[in-house]
Amino acid sequence: MSLLASAPWEQVRPVVTSTAFWAAVGVFVAAVAIRFNYRSSHPRRRLTYSFSVLPLFARQADGEGAGSLVEVSFVGVPVKDPRLVALTLVNTGSKDIASAHFDGNVAMRLELGTRALCLFATEAHPATSRPPTARISTGRSQAGHQAVLVAPGRLGKGASVTYTVLVEGQPKLSFRHNLIDVEVKEGSYLREINQAIERGENLDCS
Protein backbone atom coordinates (compact mmCIF):
# COMPACT_ATOMS: atom_id res chain seq x y z
CA MET A 1 0.00 0.00 0.00
CA SER A 2 1.27 3.46 -0.84
CA LEU A 3 2.23 5.66 2.10
CA LEU A 4 0.49 8.59 0.46
CA ALA A 5 -2.72 6.65 0.17
CA SER A 6 -2.74 5.99 3.93
CA ALA A 7 -1.77 9.52 5.00
CA PRO A 8 -4.18 10.87 7.67
CA TRP A 9 -4.87 14.10 5.78
CA GLU A 10 -6.10 12.06 2.87
CA GLN A 11 -8.65 10.44 5.14
CA VAL A 12 -10.12 13.75 6.43
CA ARG A 13 -9.92 15.78 3.20
CA PRO A 14 -13.26 17.63 2.85
CA VAL A 15 -15.24 16.91 -0.25
CA VAL A 16 -17.00 19.93 -1.77
CA THR A 17 -19.63 19.03 -4.28
CA SER A 18 -20.79 21.39 -6.99
CA THR A 19 -24.18 21.55 -5.27
CA ALA A 20 -22.65 22.70 -1.97
CA PHE A 21 -20.40 25.21 -3.78
CA TRP A 22 -23.23 26.87 -5.64
CA ALA A 23 -25.37 26.86 -2.51
CA ALA A 24 -22.61 28.78 -0.68
CA VAL A 25 -22.32 31.22 -3.58
CA GLY A 26 -26.07 31.73 -3.51
CA VAL A 27 -26.01 32.57 0.22
CA PHE A 28 -23.18 35.07 -0.33
CA VAL A 29 -24.92 36.75 -3.25
CA ALA A 30 -28.17 36.97 -1.27
CA ALA A 31 -26.33 38.59 1.67
CA VAL A 32 -24.71 41.15 -0.64
CA ALA A 33 -28.07 41.93 -2.26
CA ILE A 34 -29.75 42.41 1.12
CA ARG A 35 -26.98 44.77 2.23
CA PHE A 36 -27.16 46.72 -1.05
CA ASN A 37 -30.93 47.05 -0.82
CA TYR A 38 -30.66 48.22 2.80
CA ARG A 39 -28.05 50.85 1.95
CA SER A 40 -30.16 52.01 -0.99
CA SER A 41 -33.29 52.38 1.13
CA HIS A 42 -31.33 53.88 4.06
CA PRO A 43 -28.90 56.32 2.39
CA ARG A 44 -26.14 57.86 4.44
CA ARG A 45 -27.18 61.30 5.62
CA ARG A 46 -25.17 63.45 8.02
CA LEU A 47 -25.92 66.77 9.66
CA THR A 48 -23.25 68.71 11.52
CA TYR A 49 -24.37 71.53 13.77
CA SER A 50 -22.36 74.17 15.62
CA PHE A 51 -23.05 77.40 17.40
CA SER A 52 -21.08 80.45 18.48
CA VAL A 53 -21.74 83.45 20.71
CA LEU A 54 -20.50 86.97 19.99
CA PRO A 55 -20.87 89.72 22.62
CA LEU A 56 -21.53 93.03 20.86
CA PHE A 57 -19.51 94.95 23.44
CA ALA A 58 -16.24 93.73 24.89
CA ARG A 59 -15.85 94.61 28.55
CA GLN A 60 -12.55 95.47 30.16
CA ALA A 61 -11.28 94.19 33.48
CA ASP A 62 -12.68 97.23 35.29
CA GLY A 63 -16.12 96.57 33.81
CA GLU A 64 -15.94 99.52 31.45
CA GLY A 65 -16.03 99.18 27.68
CA ALA A 66 -17.87 100.17 24.54
CA GLY A 67 -21.12 99.32 26.26
CA SER A 68 -20.72 102.34 28.47
CA LEU A 69 -20.67 104.64 25.41
CA VAL A 70 -22.98 102.84 22.95
CA GLU A 71 -26.47 101.61 23.62
CA VAL A 72 -28.42 98.91 21.77
CA SER A 73 -32.19 99.06 21.88
CA PHE A 74 -34.91 96.80 20.54
CA VAL A 75 -38.26 98.40 19.71
CA GLY A 76 -37.16 101.40 21.73
CA VAL A 77 -36.23 99.35 24.81
CA PRO A 78 -32.53 99.28 25.84
CA VAL A 79 -30.91 95.84 25.71
CA LYS A 80 -28.54 94.95 28.51
CA ASP A 81 -25.58 92.79 27.48
CA PRO A 82 -26.64 92.17 23.83
CA ARG A 83 -25.14 89.12 22.11
CA LEU A 84 -25.40 87.41 18.74
CA VAL A 85 -25.92 83.65 18.73
CA ALA A 86 -25.20 81.83 15.45
CA LEU A 87 -26.48 78.32 14.70
CA THR A 88 -24.83 76.70 11.67
CA LEU A 89 -26.18 73.54 10.02
CA VAL A 90 -24.07 71.73 7.42
CA ASN A 91 -25.16 68.72 5.37
CA THR A 92 -21.90 66.74 5.33
CA GLY A 93 -23.49 63.57 3.94
CA SER A 94 -23.89 62.28 0.40
CA LYS A 95 -27.69 62.64 0.30
CA ASP A 96 -30.16 65.48 0.72
CA ILE A 97 -31.97 65.93 4.02
CA ALA A 98 -35.67 66.48 3.30
CA SER A 99 -38.81 67.38 5.22
CA ALA A 100 -39.67 63.67 5.41
CA HIS A 101 -36.70 63.13 7.74
CA PHE A 102 -38.27 65.35 10.42
CA ASP A 103 -40.06 62.68 12.43
CA GLY A 104 -43.58 63.80 13.31
CA ASN A 105 -42.94 67.05 11.44
CA VAL A 106 -41.18 68.32 14.58
CA ALA A 107 -38.79 71.26 14.14
CA MET A 108 -35.15 71.22 15.19
CA ARG A 109 -34.69 73.30 18.32
CA LEU A 110 -31.81 75.38 19.67
CA GLU A 111 -32.52 76.12 23.32
CA LEU A 112 -31.06 79.54 24.10
CA GLY A 113 -31.28 79.60 27.87
CA THR A 114 -31.98 83.32 27.74
CA ARG A 115 -34.31 85.90 26.20
CA ALA A 116 -34.34 86.13 22.40
CA LEU A 117 -35.14 89.44 20.73
CA CYS A 118 -35.19 88.70 17.00
CA LEU A 119 -33.88 86.52 14.19
CA PHE A 120 -31.10 88.81 13.03
CA ALA A 121 -30.05 87.09 9.77
CA THR A 122 -30.18 83.88 7.73
CA GLU A 123 -27.27 83.08 5.42
CA ALA A 124 -27.26 80.03 3.13
CA HIS A 125 -24.55 78.43 1.01
CA PRO A 126 -24.89 78.13 -1.89
CA ALA A 127 -26.77 81.42 -1.98
CA THR A 128 -29.30 80.02 -4.45
CA SER A 129 -30.45 77.29 -2.08
CA ARG A 130 -33.66 77.57 -0.07
CA PRO A 131 -32.83 76.15 3.37
CA PRO A 132 -35.36 75.37 6.11
CA THR A 133 -36.91 78.47 7.63
CA ALA A 134 -36.38 79.42 11.26
CA ARG A 135 -38.22 81.50 13.83
CA ILE A 136 -38.08 82.41 17.49
CA SER A 137 -40.40 80.43 19.74
CA THR A 138 -43.37 82.49 20.91
CA GLY A 139 -43.66 80.76 24.26
CA ARG A 140 -41.08 81.01 27.01
CA SER A 141 -40.03 78.68 29.78
CA GLN A 142 -40.74 79.57 33.39
CA ALA A 143 -37.32 81.24 33.48
CA GLY A 144 -38.21 83.38 30.47
CA HIS A 145 -36.00 81.42 28.08
CA GLN A 146 -36.73 80.99 24.38
CA ALA A 147 -35.52 78.86 21.48
CA VAL A 148 -34.77 78.96 17.75
CA LEU A 149 -37.09 76.62 15.84
CA VAL A 150 -35.88 75.29 12.46
CA ALA A 151 -38.92 74.10 10.52
CA PRO A 152 -38.95 70.90 8.41
CA GLY A 153 -37.38 71.61 5.04
CA ARG A 154 -34.74 70.54 2.56
CA LEU A 155 -31.00 70.94 3.10
CA GLY A 156 -29.16 69.66 0.05
CA LYS A 157 -25.93 67.69 0.22
CA GLY A 158 -22.99 70.01 0.74
CA ALA A 159 -25.28 72.92 1.64
CA SER A 160 -25.11 74.95 4.83
CA VAL A 161 -27.16 77.59 6.57
CA THR A 162 -26.45 79.92 9.49
CA TYR A 163 -29.19 81.48 11.61
CA THR A 164 -28.12 84.46 13.72
CA VAL A 165 -30.23 85.60 16.66
CA LEU A 166 -29.99 88.67 18.87
CA VAL A 167 -30.30 87.73 22.54
CA GLU A 168 -29.99 89.49 25.86
CA GLY A 169 -27.57 88.08 28.40
CA GLN A 170 -25.31 85.04 28.49
CA PRO A 171 -27.01 82.11 26.67
CA LYS A 172 -26.90 78.45 27.68
CA LEU A 173 -27.20 76.53 24.44
CA SER A 174 -28.42 73.02 23.69
CA PHE A 175 -29.56 71.44 20.41
CA ARG A 176 -32.50 69.05 20.03
CA HIS A 177 -33.91 67.26 16.99
CA ASN A 178 -36.29 64.51 15.84
CA LEU A 179 -34.48 63.61 12.63
CA ILE A 180 -34.67 60.01 11.41
CA ASP A 181 -32.18 58.18 9.15
CA VAL A 182 -29.78 61.09 9.69
CA GLU A 183 -26.52 60.98 11.65
CA VAL A 184 -26.36 64.17 13.70
CA LYS A 185 -23.21 65.38 15.44
CA GLU A 186 -21.82 68.57 16.87
CA GLY A 187 -18.98 70.21 14.97
CA SER A 188 -16.77 73.22 15.35
CA TYR A 189 -17.87 76.46 13.69
CA LEU A 190 -14.29 77.69 13.56
CA ARG A 191 -13.09 74.35 12.17
CA GLU A 192 -15.57 74.65 9.31
CA ILE A 193 -14.16 78.10 8.50
CA ASN A 194 -10.56 76.87 8.66
CA GLN A 195 -11.35 73.95 6.35
CA ALA A 196 -12.97 76.33 3.87
CA ILE A 197 -9.85 78.52 3.93
CA GLU A 198 -7.63 75.48 3.38
CA ARG A 199 -9.75 74.55 0.35
CA GLY A 200 -9.12 78.00 -1.05
CA GLU A 201 -12.74 79.15 -0.82
CA ASN A 202 -13.54 82.84 -0.58
CA LEU A 203 -15.33 83.77 2.62
CA ASP A 204 -17.94 86.49 2.14
CA CYS A 205 -18.03 88.53 5.35
CA SER A 206 -20.18 91.34 3.96
PDB file of C-alpha atoms in Angstrom:
ATOM      1  CA  MET A   1       0.000   0.000   0.000  1.00  0.00           C
ATOM      2  CA  SER A   2       1.273   3.456  -0.839  1.00  0.00           C
ATOM      3  CA  LEU A   3       2.229   5.658   2.095  1.00  0.00           C
ATOM      4  CA  LEU A   4       0.493   8.593   0.464  1.00  0.00           C
ATOM      5  CA  ALA A   5      -2.724   6.646   0.173  1.00  0.00           C
ATOM      6  CA  SER A   6      -2.736   5.988   3.927  1.00  0.00           C
ATOM      7  CA  ALA A   7      -1.772   9.516   5.004  1.00  0.00           C
ATOM      8  CA  PRO A   8      -4.184  10.870   7.670  1.00  0.00           C
ATOM      9  CA  TRP A   9      -4.867  14.096   5.779  1.00  0.00           C
ATOM     10  CA  GLU A  10      -6.101  12.060   2.866  1.00  0.00           C
ATOM     11  CA  GLN A  11      -8.646  10.440   5.137  1.00  0.00           C
ATOM     12  CA  VAL A  12     -10.117  13.754   6.434  1.00  0.00           C
ATOM     13  CA  ARG A  13      -9.922  15.784   3.205  1.00  0.00           C
ATOM     14  CA  PRO A  14     -13.264  17.634   2.850  1.00  0.00           C
ATOM     15  CA  VAL A  15     -15.239  16.906  -0.253  1.00  0.00           C
ATOM     16  CA  VAL A  16     -16.995  19.932  -1.770  1.00  0.00           C
ATOM     17  CA  THR A  17     -19.628  19.025  -4.279  1.00  0.00           C
ATOM     18  CA  SER A  18     -20.792  21.386  -6.988  1.00  0.00           C
ATOM     19  CA  THR A  19     -24.180  21.554  -5.268  1.00  0.00           C
ATOM     20  CA  ALA A  20     -22.646  22.700  -1.972  1.00  0.00           C
ATOM     21  CA  PHE A  21     -20.403  25.206  -3.784  1.00  0.00           C
ATOM     22  CA  TRP A  22     -23.233  26.866  -5.644  1.00  0.00           C
ATOM     23  CA  ALA A  23     -25.373  26.863  -2.507  1.00  0.00           C
ATOM     24  CA  ALA A  24     -22.610  28.785  -0.678  1.00  0.00           C
ATOM     25  CA  VAL A  25     -22.320  31.223  -3.581  1.00  0.00           C
ATOM     26  CA  GLY A  26     -26.071  31.731  -3.508  1.00  0.00           C
ATOM     27  CA  VAL A  27     -26.008  32.566   0.220  1.00  0.00           C
ATOM     28  CA  PHE A  28     -23.179  35.067  -0.330  1.00  0.00           C
ATOM     29  CA  VAL A  29     -24.918  36.754  -3.251  1.00  0.00           C
ATOM     30  CA  ALA A  30     -28.170  36.972  -1.273  1.00  0.00           C
ATOM     31  CA  ALA A  31     -26.333  38.587   1.669  1.00  0.00           C
ATOM     32  CA  VAL A  32     -24.712  41.152  -0.637  1.00  0.00           C
ATOM     33  CA  ALA A  33     -28.069  41.927  -2.263  1.00  0.00           C
ATOM     34  CA  ILE A  34     -29.752  42.406   1.116  1.00  0.00           C
ATOM     35  CA  ARG A  35     -26.979  44.769   2.225  1.00  0.00           C
ATOM     36  CA  PHE A  36     -27.160  46.718  -1.047  1.00  0.00           C
ATOM     37  CA  ASN A  37     -30.928  47.050  -0.822  1.00  0.00           C
ATOM     38  CA  TYR A  38     -30.659  48.216   2.798  1.00  0.00           C
ATOM     39  CA  ARG A  39     -28.055  50.852   1.950  1.00  0.00           C
ATOM     40  CA  SER A  40     -30.159  52.009  -0.993  1.00  0.00           C
ATOM     41  CA  SER A  41     -33.287  52.379   1.132  1.00  0.00           C
ATOM     42  CA  HIS A  42     -31.332  53.880   4.057  1.00  0.00           C
ATOM     43  CA  PRO A  43     -28.895  56.315   2.389  1.00  0.00           C
ATOM     44  CA  ARG A  44     -26.141  57.857   4.439  1.00  0.00           C
ATOM     45  CA  ARG A  45     -27.180  61.300   5.622  1.00  0.00           C
ATOM     46  CA  ARG A  46     -25.171  63.448   8.016  1.00  0.00           C
ATOM     47  CA  LEU A  47     -25.920  66.769   9.661  1.00  0.00           C
ATOM     48  CA  THR A  48     -23.250  68.708  11.522  1.00  0.00           C
ATOM     49  CA  TYR A  49     -24.374  71.534  13.772  1.00  0.00           C
ATOM     50  CA  SER A  50     -22.361  74.169  15.615  1.00  0.00           C
ATOM     51  CA  PHE A  51     -23.049  77.402  17.399  1.00  0.00           C
ATOM     52  CA  SER A  52     -21.077  80.455  18.480  1.00  0.00           C
ATOM     53  CA  VAL A  53     -21.738  83.453  20.707  1.00  0.00           C
ATOM     54  CA  LEU A  54     -20.496  86.966  19.986  1.00  0.00           C
ATOM     55  CA  PRO A  55     -20.870  89.723  22.619  1.00  0.00           C
ATOM     56  CA  LEU A  56     -21.527  93.028  20.865  1.00  0.00           C
ATOM     57  CA  PHE A  57     -19.509  94.954  23.444  1.00  0.00           C
ATOM     58  CA  ALA A  58     -16.244  93.729  24.890  1.00  0.00           C
ATOM     59  CA  ARG A  59     -15.848  94.606  28.553  1.00  0.00           C
ATOM     60  CA  GLN A  60     -12.552  95.475  30.159  1.00  0.00           C
ATOM     61  CA  ALA A  61     -11.280  94.187  33.480  1.00  0.00           C
ATOM     62  CA  ASP A  62     -12.677  97.233  35.288  1.00  0.00           C
ATOM     63  CA  GLY A  63     -16.118  96.574  33.809  1.00  0.00           C
ATOM     64  CA  GLU A  64     -15.937  99.520  31.448  1.00  0.00           C
ATOM     65  CA  GLY A  65     -16.032  99.182  27.684  1.00  0.00           C
ATOM     66  CA  ALA A  66     -17.870 100.174  24.541  1.00  0.00           C
ATOM     67  CA  GLY A  67     -21.119  99.317  26.261  1.00  0.00           C
ATOM     68  CA  SER A  68     -20.720 102.343  28.466  1.00  0.00           C
ATOM     69  CA  LEU A  69     -20.673 104.644  25.408  1.00  0.00           C
ATOM     70  CA  VAL A  70     -22.975 102.840  22.949  1.00  0.00           C
ATOM     71  CA  GLU A  71     -26.470 101.611  23.621  1.00  0.00           C
ATOM     72  CA  VAL A  72     -28.418  98.908  21.775  1.00  0.00           C
ATOM     73  CA  SER A  73     -32.188  99.061  21.879  1.00  0.00           C
ATOM     74  CA  PHE A  74     -34.914  96.802  20.541  1.00  0.00           C
ATOM     75  CA  VAL A  75     -38.262  98.399  19.714  1.00  0.00           C
ATOM     76  CA  GLY A  76     -37.156 101.400  21.731  1.00  0.00           C
ATOM     77  CA  VAL A  77     -36.233  99.348  24.806  1.00  0.00           C
ATOM     78  CA  PRO A  78     -32.528  99.283  25.840  1.00  0.00           C
ATOM     79  CA  VAL A  79     -30.908  95.844  25.705  1.00  0.00           C
ATOM     80  CA  LYS A  80     -28.537  94.949  28.506  1.00  0.00           C
ATOM     81  CA  ASP A  81     -25.578  92.794  27.484  1.00  0.00           C
ATOM     82  CA  PRO A  82     -26.636  92.171  23.828  1.00  0.00           C
ATOM     83  CA  ARG A  83     -25.143  89.117  22.112  1.00  0.00           C
ATOM     84  CA  LEU A  84     -25.401  87.413  18.739  1.00  0.00           C
ATOM     85  CA  VAL A  85     -25.922  83.648  18.729  1.00  0.00           C
ATOM     86  CA  ALA A  86     -25.205  81.832  15.446  1.00  0.00           C
ATOM     87  CA  LEU A  87     -26.481  78.318  14.700  1.00  0.00           C
ATOM     88  CA  THR A  88     -24.832  76.697  11.673  1.00  0.00           C
ATOM     89  CA  LEU A  89     -26.184  73.536  10.021  1.00  0.00           C
ATOM     90  CA  VAL A  90     -24.069  71.729   7.419  1.00  0.00           C
ATOM     91  CA  ASN A  91     -25.162  68.718   5.372  1.00  0.00           C
ATOM     92  CA  THR A  92     -21.901  66.737   5.331  1.00  0.00           C
ATOM     93  CA  GLY A  93     -23.485  63.571   3.935  1.00  0.00           C
ATOM     94  CA  SER A  94     -23.888  62.277   0.404  1.00  0.00           C
ATOM     95  CA  LYS A  95     -27.686  62.638   0.296  1.00  0.00           C
ATOM     96  CA  ASP A  96     -30.160  65.480   0.724  1.00  0.00           C
ATOM     97  CA  ILE A  97     -31.972  65.931   4.021  1.00  0.00           C
ATOM     98  CA  ALA A  98     -35.670  66.477   3.300  1.00  0.00           C
ATOM     99  CA  SER A  99     -38.808  67.383   5.218  1.00  0.00           C
ATOM    100  CA  ALA A 100     -39.674  63.675   5.411  1.00  0.00           C
ATOM    101  CA  HIS A 101     -36.699  63.132   7.742  1.00  0.00           C
ATOM    102  CA  PHE A 102     -38.272  65.349  10.422  1.00  0.00           C
ATOM    103  CA  ASP A 103     -40.064  62.677  12.429  1.00  0.00           C
ATOM    104  CA  GLY A 104     -43.579  63.803  13.311  1.00  0.00           C
ATOM    105  CA  ASN A 105     -42.936  67.053  11.445  1.00  0.00           C
ATOM    106  CA  VAL A 106     -41.176  68.322  14.583  1.00  0.00           C
ATOM    107  CA  ALA A 107     -38.794  71.256  14.143  1.00  0.00           C
ATOM    108  CA  MET A 108     -35.149  71.222  15.194  1.00  0.00           C
ATOM    109  CA  ARG A 109     -34.692  73.300  18.320  1.00  0.00           C
ATOM    110  CA  LEU A 110     -31.808  75.375  19.669  1.00  0.00           C
ATOM    111  CA  GLU A 111     -32.518  76.119  23.315  1.00  0.00           C
ATOM    112  CA  LEU A 112     -31.056  79.540  24.097  1.00  0.00           C
ATOM    113  CA  GLY A 113     -31.278  79.598  27.867  1.00  0.00           C
ATOM    114  CA  THR A 114     -31.984  83.322  27.745  1.00  0.00           C
ATOM    115  CA  ARG A 115     -34.309  85.896  26.201  1.00  0.00           C
ATOM    116  CA  ALA A 116     -34.340  86.132  22.404  1.00  0.00           C
ATOM    117  CA  LEU A 117     -35.140  89.435  20.727  1.00  0.00           C
ATOM    118  CA  CYS A 118     -35.188  88.702  16.998  1.00  0.00           C
ATOM    119  CA  LEU A 119     -33.881  86.519  14.193  1.00  0.00           C
ATOM    120  CA  PHE A 120     -31.095  88.806  13.032  1.00  0.00           C
ATOM    121  CA  ALA A 121     -30.052  87.093   9.772  1.00  0.00           C
ATOM    122  CA  THR A 122     -30.181  83.882   7.727  1.00  0.00           C
ATOM    123  CA  GLU A 123     -27.271  83.075   5.421  1.00  0.00           C
ATOM    124  CA  ALA A 124     -27.260  80.032   3.129  1.00  0.00           C
ATOM    125  CA  HIS A 125     -24.547  78.433   1.015  1.00  0.00           C
ATOM    126  CA  PRO A 126     -24.894  78.134  -1.895  1.00  0.00           C
ATOM    127  CA  ALA A 127     -26.769  81.418  -1.978  1.00  0.00           C
ATOM    128  CA  THR A 128     -29.303  80.020  -4.449  1.00  0.00           C
ATOM    129  CA  SER A 129     -30.455  77.285  -2.084  1.00  0.00           C
ATOM    130  CA  ARG A 130     -33.656  77.572  -0.065  1.00  0.00           C
ATOM    131  CA  PRO A 131     -32.830  76.153   3.372  1.00  0.00           C
ATOM    132  CA  PRO A 132     -35.356  75.366   6.107  1.00  0.00           C
ATOM    133  CA  THR A 133     -36.911  78.470   7.635  1.00  0.00           C
ATOM    134  CA  ALA A 134     -36.378  79.424  11.262  1.00  0.00           C
ATOM    135  CA  ARG A 135     -38.224  81.497  13.829  1.00  0.00           C
ATOM    136  CA  ILE A 136     -38.084  82.413  17.487  1.00  0.00           C
ATOM    137  CA  SER A 137     -40.405  80.428  19.743  1.00  0.00           C
ATOM    138  CA  THR A 138     -43.370  82.486  20.908  1.00  0.00           C
ATOM    139  CA  GLY A 139     -43.657  80.755  24.257  1.00  0.00           C
ATOM    140  CA  ARG A 140     -41.077  81.009  27.010  1.00  0.00           C
ATOM    141  CA  SER A 141     -40.028  78.684  29.775  1.00  0.00           C
ATOM    142  CA  GLN A 142     -40.745  79.568  33.390  1.00  0.00           C
ATOM    143  CA  ALA A 143     -37.324  81.238  33.481  1.00  0.00           C
ATOM    144  CA  GLY A 144     -38.206  83.383  30.471  1.00  0.00           C
ATOM    145  CA  HIS A 145     -36.001  81.425  28.078  1.00  0.00           C
ATOM    146  CA  GLN A 146     -36.726  80.985  24.385  1.00  0.00           C
ATOM    147  CA  ALA A 147     -35.518  78.861  21.478  1.00  0.00           C
ATOM    148  CA  VAL A 148     -34.765  78.962  17.752  1.00  0.00           C
ATOM    149  CA  LEU A 149     -37.090  76.620  15.841  1.00  0.00           C
ATOM    150  CA  VAL A 150     -35.885  75.287  12.458  1.00  0.00           C
ATOM    151  CA  ALA A 151     -38.925  74.105  10.515  1.00  0.00           C
ATOM    152  CA  PRO A 152     -38.946  70.904   8.408  1.00  0.00           C
ATOM    153  CA  GLY A 153     -37.380  71.606   5.042  1.00  0.00           C
ATOM    154  CA  ARG A 154     -34.739  70.536   2.555  1.00  0.00           C
ATOM    155  CA  LEU A 155     -31.003  70.936   3.105  1.00  0.00           C
ATOM    156  CA  GLY A 156     -29.163  69.663   0.047  1.00  0.00           C
ATOM    157  CA  LYS A 157     -25.933  67.690   0.221  1.00  0.00           C
ATOM    158  CA  GLY A 158     -22.989  70.008   0.736  1.00  0.00           C
ATOM    159  CA  ALA A 159     -25.276  72.917   1.639  1.00  0.00           C
ATOM    160  CA  SER A 160     -25.107  74.946   4.829  1.00  0.00           C
ATOM    161  CA  VAL A 161     -27.156  77.589   6.571  1.00  0.00           C
ATOM    162  CA  THR A 162     -26.446  79.922   9.493  1.00  0.00           C
ATOM    163  CA  TYR A 163     -29.190  81.483  11.608  1.00  0.00           C
ATOM    164  CA  THR A 164     -28.115  84.464  13.719  1.00  0.00           C
ATOM    165  CA  VAL A 165     -30.230  85.595  16.659  1.00  0.00           C
ATOM    166  CA  LEU A 166     -29.990  88.674  18.870  1.00  0.00           C
ATOM    167  CA  VAL A 167     -30.295  87.726  22.543  1.00  0.00           C
ATOM    168  CA  GLU A 168     -29.987  89.488  25.858  1.00  0.00           C
ATOM    169  CA  GLY A 169     -27.565  88.077  28.405  1.00  0.00           C
ATOM    170  CA  GLN A 170     -25.315  85.036  28.493  1.00  0.00           C
ATOM    171  CA  PRO A 171     -27.006  82.107  26.668  1.00  0.00           C
ATOM    172  CA  LYS A 172     -26.896  78.450  27.684  1.00  0.00           C
ATOM    173  CA  LEU A 173     -27.197  76.528  24.435  1.00  0.00           C
ATOM    174  CA  SER A 174     -28.425  73.021  23.695  1.00  0.00           C
ATOM    175  CA  PHE A 175     -29.558  71.440  20.413  1.00  0.00           C
ATOM    176  CA  ARG A 176     -32.495  69.046  20.034  1.00  0.00           C
ATOM    177  CA  HIS A 177     -33.910  67.263  16.988  1.00  0.00           C
ATOM    178  CA  ASN A 178     -36.290  64.512  15.843  1.00  0.00           C
ATOM    179  CA  LEU A 179     -34.479  63.611  12.630  1.00  0.00           C
ATOM    180  CA  ILE A 180     -34.668  60.011  11.412  1.00  0.00           C
ATOM    181  CA  ASP A 181     -32.181  58.184   9.154  1.00  0.00           C
ATOM    182  CA  VAL A 182     -29.776  61.092   9.691  1.00  0.00           C
ATOM    183  CA  GLU A 183     -26.522  60.979  11.653  1.00  0.00           C
ATOM    184  CA  VAL A 184     -26.361  64.172  13.701  1.00  0.00           C
ATOM    185  CA  LYS A 185     -23.208  65.378  15.435  1.00  0.00           C
ATOM    186  CA  GLU A 186     -21.821  68.567  16.871  1.00  0.00           C
ATOM    187  CA  GLY A 187     -18.981  70.212  14.975  1.00  0.00           C
ATOM    188  CA  SER A 188     -16.773  73.222  15.350  1.00  0.00           C
ATOM    189  CA  TYR A 189     -17.868  76.456  13.687  1.00  0.00           C
ATOM    190  CA  LEU A 190     -14.286  77.686  13.564  1.00  0.00           C
ATOM    191  CA  ARG A 191     -13.089  74.354  12.170  1.00  0.00           C
ATOM    192  CA  GLU A 192     -15.571  74.651   9.308  1.00  0.00           C
ATOM    193  CA  ILE A 193     -14.155  78.100   8.505  1.00  0.00           C
ATOM    194  CA  ASN A 194     -10.563  76.867   8.656  1.00  0.00           C
ATOM    195  CA  GLN A 195     -11.352  73.954   6.352  1.00  0.00           C
ATOM    196  CA  ALA A 196     -12.966  76.334   3.868  1.00  0.00           C
ATOM    197  CA  ILE A 197      -9.855  78.523   3.932  1.00  0.00           C
ATOM    198  CA  GLU A 198      -7.626  75.484   3.376  1.00  0.00           C
ATOM    199  CA  ARG A 199      -9.754  74.545   0.348  1.00  0.00           C
ATOM    200  CA  GLY A 200      -9.120  78.005  -1.055  1.00  0.00           C
ATOM    201  CA  GLU A 201     -12.742  79.147  -0.817  1.00  0.00           C
ATOM    202  CA  ASN A 202     -13.544  82.837  -0.578  1.00  0.00           C
ATOM    203  CA  LEU A 203     -15.331  83.771   2.617  1.00  0.00           C
ATOM    204  CA  ASP A 204     -17.939  86.491   2.144  1.00  0.00           C
ATOM    205  CA  CYS A 205     -18.031  88.531   5.347  1.00  0.00           C
ATOM    206  CA  SER A 206     -20.178  91.341   3.956  1.00  0.00           C
TER     207      SER A 206
END
